[in-house]
Coordinates of C-alpha atoms in Angstrom, one line a residue:
X23 CA -15.8 -22.3 -35.2
X24 CA -12.8 -23.9 -36.8
X25 CA -15.0 -25.4 -39.4
X26 CA -16.5 -22.1 -40.3
X27 CA -13.1 -20.5 -40.5
X28 CA -11.8 -23.3 -42.7
X29 CA -14.8 -22.8 -45.0
X30 CA -14.0 -19.1 -45.2
X31 CA -10.4 -19.7 -46.0
X32 CA -11.3 -22.4 -48.6
X33 CA -13.8 -20.1 -50.2
X34 CA -11.4 -17.2 -50.3
X35 CA -8.7 -19.4 -51.9
X36 CA -11.1 -20.5 -54.6
X37 CA -11.9 -16.9 -55.4
X38 CA -8.2 -16.0 -55.6
X39 CA -7.5 -19.1 -57.9
X40 CA -10.4 -18.0 -60.2
X41 CA -9.1 -14.4 -60.3
X42 CA -5.7 -15.5 -61.5
X43 CA -7.1 -18.1 -63.8
X44 CA -9.3 -15.4 -65.3
X45 CA -6.4 -13.1 -65.6
X46 CA -4.4 -15.8 -67.4
X47 CA -7.4 -16.6 -69.6
X48 CA -7.7 -12.9 -70.5
X49 CA -4.1 -12.7 -71.4
X50 CA -4.3 -15.9 -73.5
X51 CA -7.4 -14.4 -75.2
X52 CA -5.6 -11.1 -76.0
X53 CA -2.5 -13.0 -77.3
X54 CA -4.7 -15.3 -79.3
X55 CA -6.6 -12.4 -80.9
X56 CA -3.3 -10.7 -81.6
X57 CA -1.8 -13.8 -83.1
X58 CA -4.9 -14.3 -85.3
X59 CA -4.7 -10.8 -86.6
X60 CA -1.1 -11.2 -87.4
X61 CA -1.7 -14.5 -89.2
X62 CA -4.4 -12.7 -91.2
X63 CA -1.9 -10.0 -92.3
X64 CA 0.7 -12.6 -93.2
X65 CA -1.8 -14.8 -95.1
X66 CA -3.4 -12.1 -97.0
X67 CA -0.7 -9.5 -97.7
X68 CA 2.8 -9.2 -99.3
X69 CA 5.2 -6.7 -97.7
X70 CA 7.7 -4.6 -99.6
X71 CA 10.3 -2.1 -98.5
X72 CA 11.4 0.9 -100.7
X73 CA 13.5 4.0 -100.6
X74 CA 11.4 6.5 -102.5
X75 CA 13.4 9.4 -104.0
X76 CA 12.2 12.9 -103.3
X77 CA 12.7 15.9 -105.8
X78 CA 15.9 16.9 -104.1
X79 CA 17.4 13.4 -104.2
X80 CA 16.7 12.5 -100.5
X81 CA 15.2 9.0 -100.1
X82 CA 12.5 8.2 -97.7
X83 CA 12.1 4.7 -96.2
X84 CA 8.7 3.3 -97.1
X85 CA 6.8 0.0 -96.3
X86 CA 4.0 -1.2 -98.5
X87 CA 1.5 -4.0 -97.7
X88 CA -0.2 -5.2 -100.9
X89 CA -3.2 -7.6 -100.9
X90 CA -2.5 -11.1 -102.3
X91 CA -5.9 -10.8 -104.0
X92 CA -5.3 -9.8 -107.6
X93 CA -9.0 -10.0 -108.7
X94 CA -9.4 -6.2 -108.4
X95 CA -7.5 -3.0 -108.1
X96 CA -7.1 -1.4 -104.6
X97 CA -6.7 2.1 -103.3
X98 CA -3.7 3.2 -101.4
X99 CA -4.0 4.4 -97.8
X100 CA -0.9 6.4 -96.7
X101 CA 0.4 7.1 -93.2
X102 CA 3.4 9.3 -92.7
X103 CA 5.1 9.4 -89.2
X104 CA 8.0 10.4 -87.2
X105 CA 7.5 7.6 -84.8
X106 CA 8.8 4.6 -86.8
X107 CA 7.0 2.2 -89.2
X108 CA 8.3 -1.0 -87.7
X109 CA 8.6 -3.8 -87.6
X110 CA 11.5 -3.4 -90.0
X111 CA 12.5 -6.4 -92.3
X112 CA 10.6 -7.9 -95.2
X113 CA 9.6 -11.0 -93.1
X114 CA 8.3 -9.1 -90.1
X115 CA 4.6 -8.0 -90.3
X116 CA 2.4 -5.6 -88.5
X117 CA -0.6 -7.3 -86.6
X118 CA -3.1 -4.9 -88.1
X119 CA -3.0 -2.6 -91.0
X120 CA -4.7 0.9 -91.5
X121 CA -6.7 2.8 -89.0
X122 CA -8.3 -0.4 -87.6
X123 CA -8.6 -4.1 -88.3
X124 CA -11.7 -3.4 -90.3
X125 CA -9.5 -1.9 -93.0
X126 CA -7.1 -4.9 -92.9
X127 CA -10.0 -7.1 -93.9
X128 CA -11.6 -4.7 -96.2
X129 CA -8.3 -4.7 -98.2
X130 CA -6.4 -1.6 -99.2
X131 CA -2.7 -1.1 -100.2
X132 CA -1.3 0.2 -97.0
X133 CA 1.7 2.5 -97.1
X134 CA 3.8 3.6 -94.1
X135 CA 6.6 6.1 -94.4
X136 CA 9.3 7.3 -92.0
X137 CA 9.4 11.1 -92.6
X138 CA 12.4 13.0 -93.7
X139 CA 15.2 12.6 -91.1
X140 CA 13.5 10.0 -88.9
X141 CA 14.4 6.3 -88.4
X142 CA 15.4 4.8 -91.7
X143 CA 14.7 7.8 -93.9
X144 CA 17.5 10.0 -95.2
X145 CA 17.7 13.8 -94.7
X146 CA 17.4 16.1 -91.7
X147 CA 14.4 16.2 -89.5
X148 CA 12.7 19.5 -88.8
X149 CA 9.9 19.8 -86.2
X150 CA 6.6 20.8 -87.7
X151 CA 8.5 21.8 -90.9
X152 CA 7.3 25.0 -92.3
X153 CA 5.3 25.0 -95.5
X154 CA 6.8 26.7 -98.5
X155 CA 4.0 28.2 -100.6
X156 CA 6.0 29.3 -103.6
X157 CA 8.6 26.7 -104.4
X158 CA 11.3 28.0 -106.8
X159 CA 13.4 24.9 -107.2
X160 CA 13.8 21.3 -106.3
X161 CA 15.7 22.4 -103.2
X162 CA 12.5 23.9 -101.7
X163 CA 11.0 20.9 -99.9
X164 CA 8.5 20.6 -97.2
X165 CA 6.1 17.9 -96.0
X166 CA 3.6 18.8 -98.7
X167 CA 6.1 18.2 -101.4
X168 CA 7.4 15.1 -99.8
X169 CA 3.8 13.7 -99.7
X170 CA 3.2 14.7 -103.3
X171 CA 6.5 13.0 -104.4
X172 CA 5.6 9.8 -102.5
X173 CA 2.1 9.6 -103.9
X174 CA 3.4 10.2 -107.4
X175 CA 5.9 7.3 -107.0
X176 CA 3.4 4.9 -105.5
X177 CA 0.8 5.5 -108.2
X178 CA 3.4 4.8 -110.9
X179 CA 5.3 1.9 -109.2
X180 CA 2.9 -0.1 -107.0
X181 CA 1.1 -2.6 -109.2
X182 CA -2.7 -3.1 -109.0
X183 CA -3.6 0.2 -107.5
X184 CA -6.7 1.9 -108.6
X185 CA -5.3 5.4 -108.8
X186 CA -6.9 6.7 -105.7
X187 CA -5.0 7.6 -102.5
X188 CA -6.2 8.4 -99.0
X189 CA -4.1 9.9 -96.1
X190 CA -4.7 9.6 -92.4
X191 CA -2.8 10.0 -89.1
X192 CA -3.2 10.9 -85.5
X193 CA -1.4 13.7 -83.7
X194 CA 2.0 14.4 -85.4
X195 CA 1.0 12.1 -88.3
X196 CA -2.2 14.2 -88.3
X197 CA 0.0 17.2 -89.0
X198 CA 1.6 15.3 -91.9
X199 CA -1.9 14.5 -93.1
X200 CA -2.8 18.2 -93.1
X201 CA 0.3 19.0 -95.0
X202 CA -0.5 16.3 -97.6
X203 CA -3.7 18.1 -98.6
X204 CA -2.0 21.4 -99.3
X205 CA -1.2 21.5 -103.0
X206 CA -2.2 17.9 -103.0
X207 CA -1.4 15.3 -105.6
X208 CA -4.4 14.8 -107.9
X209 CA -4.6 11.1 -106.8
X210 CA -5.2 12.2 -103.2
X211 CA -9.0 12.2 -103.0
X212 CA -9.7 11.8 -99.2
X213 CA -7.8 12.6 -96.0
X214 CA -8.5 12.3 -92.3
X215 CA -6.4 14.5 -90.1
X216 CA -6.9 13.2 -86.6
X217 CA -5.9 15.2 -83.6
X218 CA -3.7 17.2 -85.9
X219 CA -1.2 19.8 -84.7
X220 CA -2.1 23.2 -86.1
X221 CA 0.2 25.6 -84.2
X222 CA 2.5 24.7 -81.4
X223 CA 2.0 28.0 -79.6
X224 CA -1.5 26.6 -78.8
X225 CA -1.1 22.8 -79.3
X226 CA 0.8 20.3 -77.2
X227 CA 3.7 22.4 -75.6
X228 CA 1.9 25.7 -75.3
X229 CA -1.6 26.8 -74.4
X230 CA -2.2 30.5 -74.9
X231 CA 1.5 31.0 -74.5
X232 CA 1.8 29.1 -71.3
X233 CA 4.3 26.3 -71.3
X234 CA 3.2 22.6 -70.9
X235 CA 6.3 21.5 -68.9
X236 CA 5.6 17.7 -68.3
X237 CA 4.7 17.0 -72.0
X238 CA 7.6 18.9 -73.5
X239 CA 10.2 17.6 -71.1
X240 CA 9.2 14.0 -71.4
X241 CA 8.7 14.1 -75.2
X242 CA 11.8 16.0 -76.2
X243 CA 14.2 14.1 -73.9
X244 CA 13.9 11.1 -76.2
X245 CA 12.2 12.4 -79.4
X246 CA 14.6 15.4 -79.6
X247 CA 17.8 13.4 -79.4
X248 CA 20.0 13.9 -82.5
X249 CA 19.9 11.0 -85.0
X250 CA 23.4 11.0 -86.7
X251 CA 22.4 8.3 -89.2
X252 CA 19.4 6.1 -90.2
X253 CA 18.4 3.7 -87.5
X254 CA 15.5 1.3 -86.5
X255 CA 16.2 1.9 -82.7
X256 CA 14.0 4.0 -80.4
X257 CA 15.7 6.5 -78.3
X258 CA 15.5 5.7 -74.6
X259 CA 13.3 7.8 -72.4
X260 CA 14.3 9.8 -69.4
X261 CA 15.1 7.8 -66.2
X262 CA 13.4 9.9 -63.5
X263 CA 15.1 9.8 -60.1
X264 CA 11.8 9.7 -58.3
X265 CA 8.2 8.6 -59.2
X266 CA 6.9 11.8 -57.7
X267 CA 6.5 14.2 -60.6
X268 CA 5.5 17.1 -58.4
X269 CA 8.7 16.7 -56.4
X270 CA 10.9 16.3 -59.4
X271 CA 9.8 19.3 -61.3
X272 CA 9.6 21.6 -58.3
X273 CA 13.2 20.6 -57.4
X274 CA 14.2 21.2 -61.0
X275 CA 13.7 24.9 -60.3
X276 CA 13.9 27.4 -63.1
X277 CA 13.4 26.2 -66.7
X278 CA 16.9 27.2 -67.6
X279 CA 18.1 24.2 -65.4
X280 CA 16.7 21.8 -67.9
X281 CA 19.6 22.2 -70.3
X282 CA 22.2 22.5 -67.7
X283 CA 21.1 19.4 -65.7
X284 CA 19.7 17.1 -68.3
X285 CA 19.4 18.2 -72.0
X286 CA 23.0 19.5 -72.3
X287 CA 21.9 21.8 -75.1
X288 CA 21.5 18.8 -77.5
X289 CA 17.8 19.1 -78.3
X290 CA 17.5 21.5 -81.2
X291 CA 13.8 22.1 -80.9
X292 CA 14.0 22.7 -77.1
X293 CA 16.7 25.2 -77.6
X294 CA 14.6 27.1 -80.3
X295 CA 11.5 26.9 -78.2
X296 CA 13.3 28.6 -75.3
X297 CA 14.7 31.2 -77.6
X298 CA 11.2 32.1 -78.8
X299 CA 9.0 32.6 -75.8
X300 CA 6.7 35.0 -77.7
X301 CA 4.6 34.4 -80.9
X302 CA 7.1 35.6 -83.5
X303 CA 7.9 34.6 -87.0
X304 CA 9.4 31.3 -85.8
X305 CA 5.9 30.1 -84.7
X306 CA 3.9 31.8 -87.4
X307 CA 5.9 29.8 -90.0
X308 CA 4.8 26.7 -88.3
X309 CA 1.1 27.5 -88.3
X310 CA -0.7 25.2 -90.8
X311 CA -3.9 27.3 -91.0
X312 CA -2.8 30.1 -93.4
X313 CA -2.0 27.4 -96.0
X314 CA -5.3 25.6 -95.9
X315 CA -6.7 27.1 -99.1
X316 CA -7.7 25.5 -102.4
X317 CA -8.1 22.2 -100.7
X318 CA -9.3 19.5 -103.2
X319 CA -9.6 16.2 -101.3
X320 CA -12.6 15.3 -99.1
X321 CA -11.6 15.9 -95.5
X322 CA -12.7 14.3 -92.2
X323 CA -11.2 15.9 -89.1
X324 CA -11.4 13.8 -86.1
X325 CA -10.7 14.5 -82.4
X326 CA -11.6 13.9 -78.8
X327 CA -13.4 16.3 -76.4
X328 CA -10.8 15.3 -73.7
X329 CA -7.7 15.5 -75.8
X330 CA -5.0 16.8 -73.5
X331 CA -2.7 17.5 -76.4
X332 CA -4.2 18.7 -79.7
X333 CA -7.8 19.9 -79.0
X334 CA -7.0 23.3 -80.4
X335 CA -5.5 21.8 -83.5
X336 CA -8.4 19.6 -84.2
X337 CA -11.1 22.2 -83.8
X338 CA -9.3 24.9 -85.6
X339 CA -8.1 22.7 -88.6
X340 CA -11.7 21.8 -89.2
X341 CA -13.0 25.5 -88.9
X342 CA -10.2 26.9 -91.1
X343 CA -10.8 24.4 -93.9
X344 CA -14.5 25.1 -93.7
X345 CA -14.1 28.8 -93.7
X346 CA -11.5 29.0 -96.5
X347 CA -12.8 26.3 -98.8
X348 CA -16.5 26.8 -99.5
X349 CA -18.2 23.9 -101.2
X350 CA -15.6 21.1 -100.5
X351 CA -16.6 18.0 -98.6
X352 CA -15.4 18.8 -95.1
X353 CA -16.9 17.1 -92.1
X354 CA -16.1 17.1 -88.3
X355 CA -16.1 14.2 -85.8
X356 CA -15.6 14.5 -82.1
X357 CA -16.1 11.8 -79.5
X358 CA -15.6 11.3 -75.7
X359 CA -12.0 10.4 -76.3
X360 CA -8.6 11.1 -74.9
X361 CA -5.8 11.8 -77.4
X362 CA -6.2 9.1 -80.1
X363 CA -8.7 7.2 -78.0
X364 CA -10.8 6.4 -81.0
X365 CA -8.0 4.1 -82.1
X366 CA -6.4 3.2 -78.7
X367 CA -9.5 2.4 -76.6
X368 CA -13.2 1.6 -76.9
X369 CA -14.2 5.0 -75.6
X370 CA -16.7 3.8 -73.0
X371 CA -14.8 5.2 -70.0
X372 CA -12.2 8.0 -69.4
X373 CA -10.8 8.0 -65.9
X374 CA -13.8 7.7 -63.5
X375 CA -16.4 8.9 -66.0
X376 CA -18.6 6.4 -68.0
X377 CA -20.0 7.4 -71.3
X378 CA -21.7 4.5 -73.1
X379 CA -21.1 0.9 -74.2
X380 CA -24.2 0.7 -76.4
X381 CA -22.3 0.6 -78.7
X382 CA -18.9 1.7 -77.4
X383 CA -18.1 5.1 -79.1
X384 CA -14.9 3.9 -80.8
X385 CA -16.7 0.9 -82.3
X386 CA -19.5 3.1 -83.6
X387 CA -16.9 5.6 -85.1
X388 CA -14.8 2.9 -86.7
X389 CA -17.7 1.0 -88.3
X390 CA -20.1 3.7 -89.1
X391 CA -18.0 6.7 -89.8
X392 CA -14.3 6.1 -90.6
X393 CA -14.5 2.9 -92.7
X394 CA -17.5 4.3 -94.6
X395 CA -15.8 7.6 -95.3
X396 CA -12.7 6.0 -96.9
X397 CA -14.7 3.2 -98.6
X398 CA -16.8 5.8 -100.4
X399 CA -14.1 8.0 -101.6
X400 CA -11.4 5.4 -102.4
X401 CA -13.6 2.4 -103.4
X402 CA -16.9 4.1 -104.6
X403 CA -18.7 2.0 -102.0
X404 CA -21.7 3.2 -100.3
X405 CA -22.9 6.8 -100.0
X406 CA -21.4 9.8 -98.0
X407 CA -24.5 10.3 -95.9
X408 CA -22.7 12.0 -93.1
X409 CA -23.8 15.3 -91.4
X410 CA -21.5 18.3 -91.4
X411 CA -20.6 17.5 -87.8
X412 CA -21.0 14.2 -86.1
X413 CA -20.4 14.9 -82.4
X414 CA -20.8 13.1 -79.1
X415 CA -22.6 14.9 -76.5
X416 CA -21.3 14.3 -73.1
X417 CA -23.6 14.5 -70.1
X418 CA -26.5 12.8 -72.1
X419 CA -23.9 10.5 -73.7
X420 CA -25.3 10.3 -77.2
X421 CA -24.2 11.0 -80.8
X422 CA -25.6 14.2 -82.3
X423 CA -25.7 15.3 -85.9
X424 CA -25.4 19.0 -86.9
X425 CA -25.6 20.8 -90.3
X426 CA -23.0 23.2 -89.2
X427 CA -20.6 23.8 -86.4
X428 CA -20.9 25.9 -84.2
X429 CA -24.7 25.2 -84.4
X430 CA -26.8 28.3 -85.4
X431 CA -29.6 27.3 -83.1
X432 CA -27.4 28.0 -80.0
X433 CA -28.3 31.1 -78.1
X434 CA -25.4 33.2 -76.9
X435 CA -25.4 33.6 -73.1
X436 CA -23.0 34.5 -70.3
X437 CA -22.3 33.0 -66.9
X438 CA -21.4 35.8 -64.6
X439 CA -19.3 35.5 -61.3
X440 CA -21.0 37.0 -58.2
X441 CA -20.2 37.5 -54.6
X442 CA -20.4 34.5 -52.2
X443 CA -19.2 32.1 -54.9
X444 CA -22.3 32.2 -57.0
X445 CA -22.7 31.9 -60.8
X446 CA -25.7 33.6 -62.3
X447 CA -26.9 34.3 -65.8
X448 CA -27.4 38.0 -64.9
X449 CA -24.6 40.5 -64.5
X450 CA -23.7 41.8 -61.0
X451 CA -25.6 44.9 -59.7
X452 CA -23.0 46.1 -57.3
X453 CA -21.4 49.4 -58.1
X454 CA -18.4 49.1 -55.9
X455 CA -15.6 46.8 -57.0
X456 CA -16.4 43.6 -55.2
X457 CA -13.8 40.9 -55.6
X458 CA -12.4 37.6 -54.4
X459 CA -8.7 37.2 -53.7
X460 CA -6.1 34.5 -53.1
X461 CA -2.4 34.2 -52.4
X462 CA -0.6 32.5 -55.3
X463 CA 2.8 31.0 -54.3
X464 CA 4.8 29.5 -57.2
X465 CA 6.9 27.6 -54.7
X466 CA 3.7 25.8 -53.5
X467 CA 1.8 25.5 -56.8
X468 CA -1.7 24.0 -57.2
X469 CA -1.3 20.4 -58.5
X470 CA -3.0 19.6 -61.8
X471 CA -4.4 16.3 -60.4
X472 CA -4.6 14.5 -57.1
X473 CA -1.9 11.9 -57.5
X474 CA 1.1 13.1 -59.6
X475 CA 3.6 10.7 -61.2
X476 CA 6.3 11.6 -63.7
X477 CA 3.9 10.7 -66.6
X478 CA 1.2 13.2 -67.3
X479 CA -2.1 11.4 -67.1
X480 CA -4.7 11.6 -69.8
X481 CA -7.5 11.2 -67.3
X482 CA -6.9 14.6 -65.8
X483 CA -9.3 16.0 -68.4
X484 CA -12.2 14.4 -66.6
X485 CA -10.8 14.2 -63.1
X486 CA -12.6 15.0 -59.8
X487 CA -11.7 18.6 -58.9
X488 CA -12.8 18.3 -55.2
X489 CA -9.1 18.2 -54.2
X490 CA -8.6 21.7 -55.8
X491 CA -11.8 23.3 -54.6
X492 CA -10.6 22.8 -51.0
X493 CA -7.4 24.8 -51.5
X494 CA -7.3 28.4 -50.4
X495 CA -5.5 29.4 -53.6
X496 CA -8.4 28.2 -55.9
X497 CA -11.6 30.4 -56.3
X498 CA -14.8 28.4 -56.6
X499 CA -18.1 29.6 -58.1
X500 CA -21.2 27.5 -58.7
X501 CA -24.8 27.7 -59.7
X502 CA -27.8 26.7 -57.8
X503 CA -29.0 23.1 -58.4
X504 CA -30.3 23.0 -62.1
X505 CA -34.0 22.6 -62.4
X506 CA -33.7 21.5 -66.1
X507 CA -31.1 20.1 -68.4
X508 CA -28.8 22.8 -69.9
X509 CA -26.8 22.0 -73.0
X510 CA -23.9 24.2 -74.0
X511 CA -22.5 23.9 -77.6
X512 CA -19.7 25.6 -79.5
X513 CA -16.9 27.9 -78.5
X514 CA -16.6 29.5 -75.1
X515 CA -14.7 32.6 -74.0
X516 CA -13.3 33.7 -70.7
X517 CA -13.6 37.4 -69.8
X518 CA -12.0 38.2 -66.5
X519 CA -11.3 41.4 -64.6
X520 CA -8.3 40.9 -62.4
X521 CA -5.5 42.5 -60.5
X522 CA -2.3 41.3 -59.0
X523 CA 0.3 42.6 -56.5
X524 CA 2.9 41.1 -58.8
X525 CA 3.7 42.1 -62.4
X526 CA 2.9 38.8 -64.1
X527 CA 0.4 36.0 -63.6
X528 CA -1.2 32.9 -65.2
X529 CA -5.0 32.5 -65.1
X530 CA -6.4 28.9 -65.2
X531 CA -10.2 28.5 -65.6
X532 CA -12.0 25.2 -65.3
X533 CA -15.6 24.4 -66.2
X534 CA -16.9 21.7 -64.0
X535 CA -20.0 19.5 -63.8
X536 CA -21.0 18.9 -60.2
X537 CA -22.9 15.6 -59.7
X538 CA -25.6 15.5 -57.1
X539 CA -24.6 13.9 -53.7
X540 CA -26.8 10.9 -54.4
X541 CA -25.5 10.2 -57.9
X542 CA -25.2 6.4 -58.5
X543 CA -21.9 4.7 -59.1
X544 CA -20.9 3.8 -62.7
X545 CA -20.5 0.1 -63.2
X546 CA -16.9 0.6 -64.3
X547 CA -15.9 3.0 -61.5
X548 CA -13.9 1.5 -58.6
X549 CA -15.9 1.3 -55.3
X550 CA -13.4 3.6 -53.6
X551 CA -14.3 6.4 -56.0
X552 CA -17.7 7.9 -55.0
X553 CA -19.5 9.6 -57.8
X554 CA -21.9 11.4 -55.4
X555 CA -20.7 15.0 -55.4
X556 CA -18.0 14.3 -58.1
X557 CA -16.7 17.5 -59.7
X558 CA -16.0 16.4 -63.3
X559 CA -13.9 18.7 -65.3
X560 CA -15.6 19.4 -68.6
X561 CA -13.2 22.0 -70.0
X562 CA -10.1 23.8 -68.8
X563 CA -7.6 26.2 -70.1
X564 CA -4.6 28.3 -69.0
X565 CA -3.7 31.8 -70.2
X566 CA -0.3 33.5 -69.7
X567 CA -1.4 37.0 -68.6
X568 CA 1.5 38.8 -70.2
X569 CA -0.1 38.1 -73.6
X570 CA -3.4 39.7 -72.8
X571 CA -3.0 42.5 -75.4
X572 CA -0.7 40.7 -78.0
X573 CA 1.0 37.4 -78.2
X574 CA 3.8 39.0 -80.1
X575 CA 4.6 41.6 -77.5
X576 CA 4.1 40.6 -73.8
X577 CA 3.5 43.3 -71.2
X578 CA 3.8 43.3 -67.5
X579 CA 0.8 43.9 -65.3
X580 CA 0.7 47.2 -63.4
X581 CA 0.5 46.0 -59.7
X582 CA -2.9 46.4 -58.2
X583 CA -4.5 47.9 -61.4
X584 CA -7.7 46.3 -62.5
X585 CA -7.0 44.7 -65.9
X586 CA -9.1 42.7 -68.4
X587 CA -7.9 39.3 -69.5
X588 CA -9.8 37.6 -72.3
X589 CA -9.1 34.2 -73.9
X590 CA -10.9 31.2 -75.5
X591 CA -11.8 28.2 -73.5
X592 CA -12.3 25.9 -76.6
X593 CA -15.4 24.3 -77.9
X594 CA -17.6 22.0 -76.0
X595 CA -20.8 19.9 -76.4
X596 CA -22.0 18.9 -72.9
X597 CA -25.3 18.7 -71.1
X598 CA -25.4 19.7 -67.4
X599 CA -28.3 17.5 -66.3
X600 CA -31.1 18.4 -64.1
X601 CA -30.1 18.3 -60.3
X602 CA -26.5 18.9 -61.3
X603 CA -24.6 22.3 -60.8
X604 CA -22.2 24.2 -62.9
X605 CA -18.9 25.1 -61.3
X606 CA -16.1 27.4 -62.3
X607 CA -12.7 27.2 -60.7
X608 CA -10.0 29.9 -61.1
X609 CA -6.4 29.5 -60.0
X610 CA -2.9 30.7 -61.1
X611 CA -0.8 27.5 -60.9
X612 CA -1.4 24.1 -62.5
X613 CA 1.7 22.1 -61.7
X614 CA 3.7 20.5 -63.1
X615 CA 1.4 20.3 -66.2
X616 CA 2.2 24.0 -66.7
X617 CA 5.5 25.6 -65.8
X618 CA 5.5 28.1 -63.0
X619 CA 5.0 31.8 -63.8
X620 CA 7.5 33.7 -61.6
X621 CA 4.8 36.4 -61.0
X622 CA 7.6 38.9 -61.3
X623 CA 7.8 40.0 -65.0
X624 CA 10.9 38.8 -66.8
X625 CA 11.6 39.1 -70.5
X626 CA 11.9 35.4 -71.0
X627 CA 10.5 32.9 -68.4
X628 CA 12.9 30.2 -69.7
X629 CA 15.7 32.3 -68.3
X630 CA 14.1 33.2 -65.0
X631 CA 16.3 33.0 -61.8
X632 CA 15.1 31.4 -58.6
X633 CA 14.8 34.9 -56.9
X634 CA 12.2 36.0 -59.6
X635 CA 9.6 33.6 -58.2
X636 CA 7.5 35.6 -55.7
X637 CA 4.2 35.3 -53.9
X638 CA 1.4 37.6 -55.2
X639 CA -2.1 38.4 -54.2
X640 CA -4.5 37.9 -57.2
X641 CA -8.0 39.3 -57.3
X642 CA -11.0 38.5 -59.5
X643 CA -13.6 41.2 -59.7
X644 CA -17.4 40.8 -60.1
X645 CA -19.1 44.2 -60.1
X646 CA -21.3 46.1 -62.5
X647 CA -18.4 47.8 -64.3
X648 CA -15.9 44.9 -63.9
X649 CA -18.2 41.8 -64.5
X650 CA -16.1 38.7 -64.9
X651 CA -17.9 36.1 -67.0
X652 CA -17.7 33.1 -69.4
X653 CA -19.6 33.4 -72.7
X654 CA -21.3 30.2 -73.8
X655 CA -23.7 28.9 -76.5
X656 CA -26.9 27.4 -75.0
X657 CA -28.4 24.8 -77.3
X658 CA -32.1 25.3 -77.6

């Protein structure tokens, strides 16, 4: 018995030793790869730092990496960012240049610039600085003019360039990329806005007017701090007093407490945001879409189906350019990625959901799409043999090519809510106003995911929704088991008939893929996560009910009156496979992802008092005359 026990202990010890050795070897491997990349940059590029003058005299700090190879002329690839272009100092080098290491080895002239008012650049920073269409003097500057002036200086001052410039960037730098193609410099021939901000009333910090509390609080505590003079230092983030994000934000109380307790009225954009709760001129001026006309460069808009931040911006930037610029080269790429996942991950897994590793989606994108796009337009290398839309279809986990997006061969259909929690493709037949109801309590809001820390997770976009379907304040509807695969493609729209005993309410709708109970485990999924019966969120959106008629002019609900609420659910390309089910969940809180609607109408929710937060009974109707539904496109 002792010998057996000793053998077990010895065997277990060997396993532990190998585990830590493997961990160490992995770390060494990662460090070695990083060191090798850094040595490649140092050995093959020269680094220069410049202060480039703008038309109004302000100078923008710019870093330029130039290939040592002088045997040919190279194009310029420009990235403008508010996040810093470090490491700063002529003898300190980035480990990789451009969108990926492929570009580093392909050899370009890589340019990084701190935008106006950030880090080492002069001037004042303005969040999503409005575009000035008709500039009357050199004092009229925006991100479009700063890009133009930067490109003009680079073309005339950086030796050995071939006269062609490309622009790229993810998220906020995606916004600067969009601005760079508006009234673009003639040398700018290609651009790739990736997860670009389009309109902050729908991107990042708002969705259909509802306020994304976690993102805005965390981001603007550090990013929004005043910068009195140029600096290379990052601003420190918020030191949360608890790791429990649900507890922290619930105890925070009304949104007006943010300034009183933590921000101290020092964050300019936060102050402006709270003063403009409705879609007024302040927000309209920051919408990039009206300016996306007469675009000259080739454009490739890139995004992820599970982008928790700028899904709206990605989809609508592509669609606006396509609609308002007939004939230009404009393509659309969407993969199974989180925000920036095409650069920051291999894209094989998000949360518990596996897509494919043959090849990893990010590897395919970098090698077969991104590099080839820029090489063709900036180096005259290869051919632009891309479809109009190159999209990853989740569910079947394959890349699909489309000649247009949304695809014309998709058939419009509706999923109707019925009694007894059913979804059917035929409208209800009941003449009386049948409905489901729940009590919504803003003081006990539905969590947005199962385990909540102070950092908003990116995985929530594919999280298992069983935790929510078991709550009494979440309505659940589902189809029978599907007898055949069903692929939905393109935009979706929610059309609900609702009532409330309060005078305001939010409506959260989630589209969910319910796996069969015997679904096998994914190899990358931990054993304690069971994929049998998994309720994978495919798409979700929130709508602030006060904006049901106009975003410019909110209106209270009339208590107990049946009211139509209609809003987009964003585009999707997903196959619900045979033996799966389609589920729809409806709720009115999504905390602390979204701030709490008091459910008592107030003029400005940012100024609500604690007494304004009330319980309310919400109803969702499903009868012949009040048929709640979701419109979809079914791919044939």
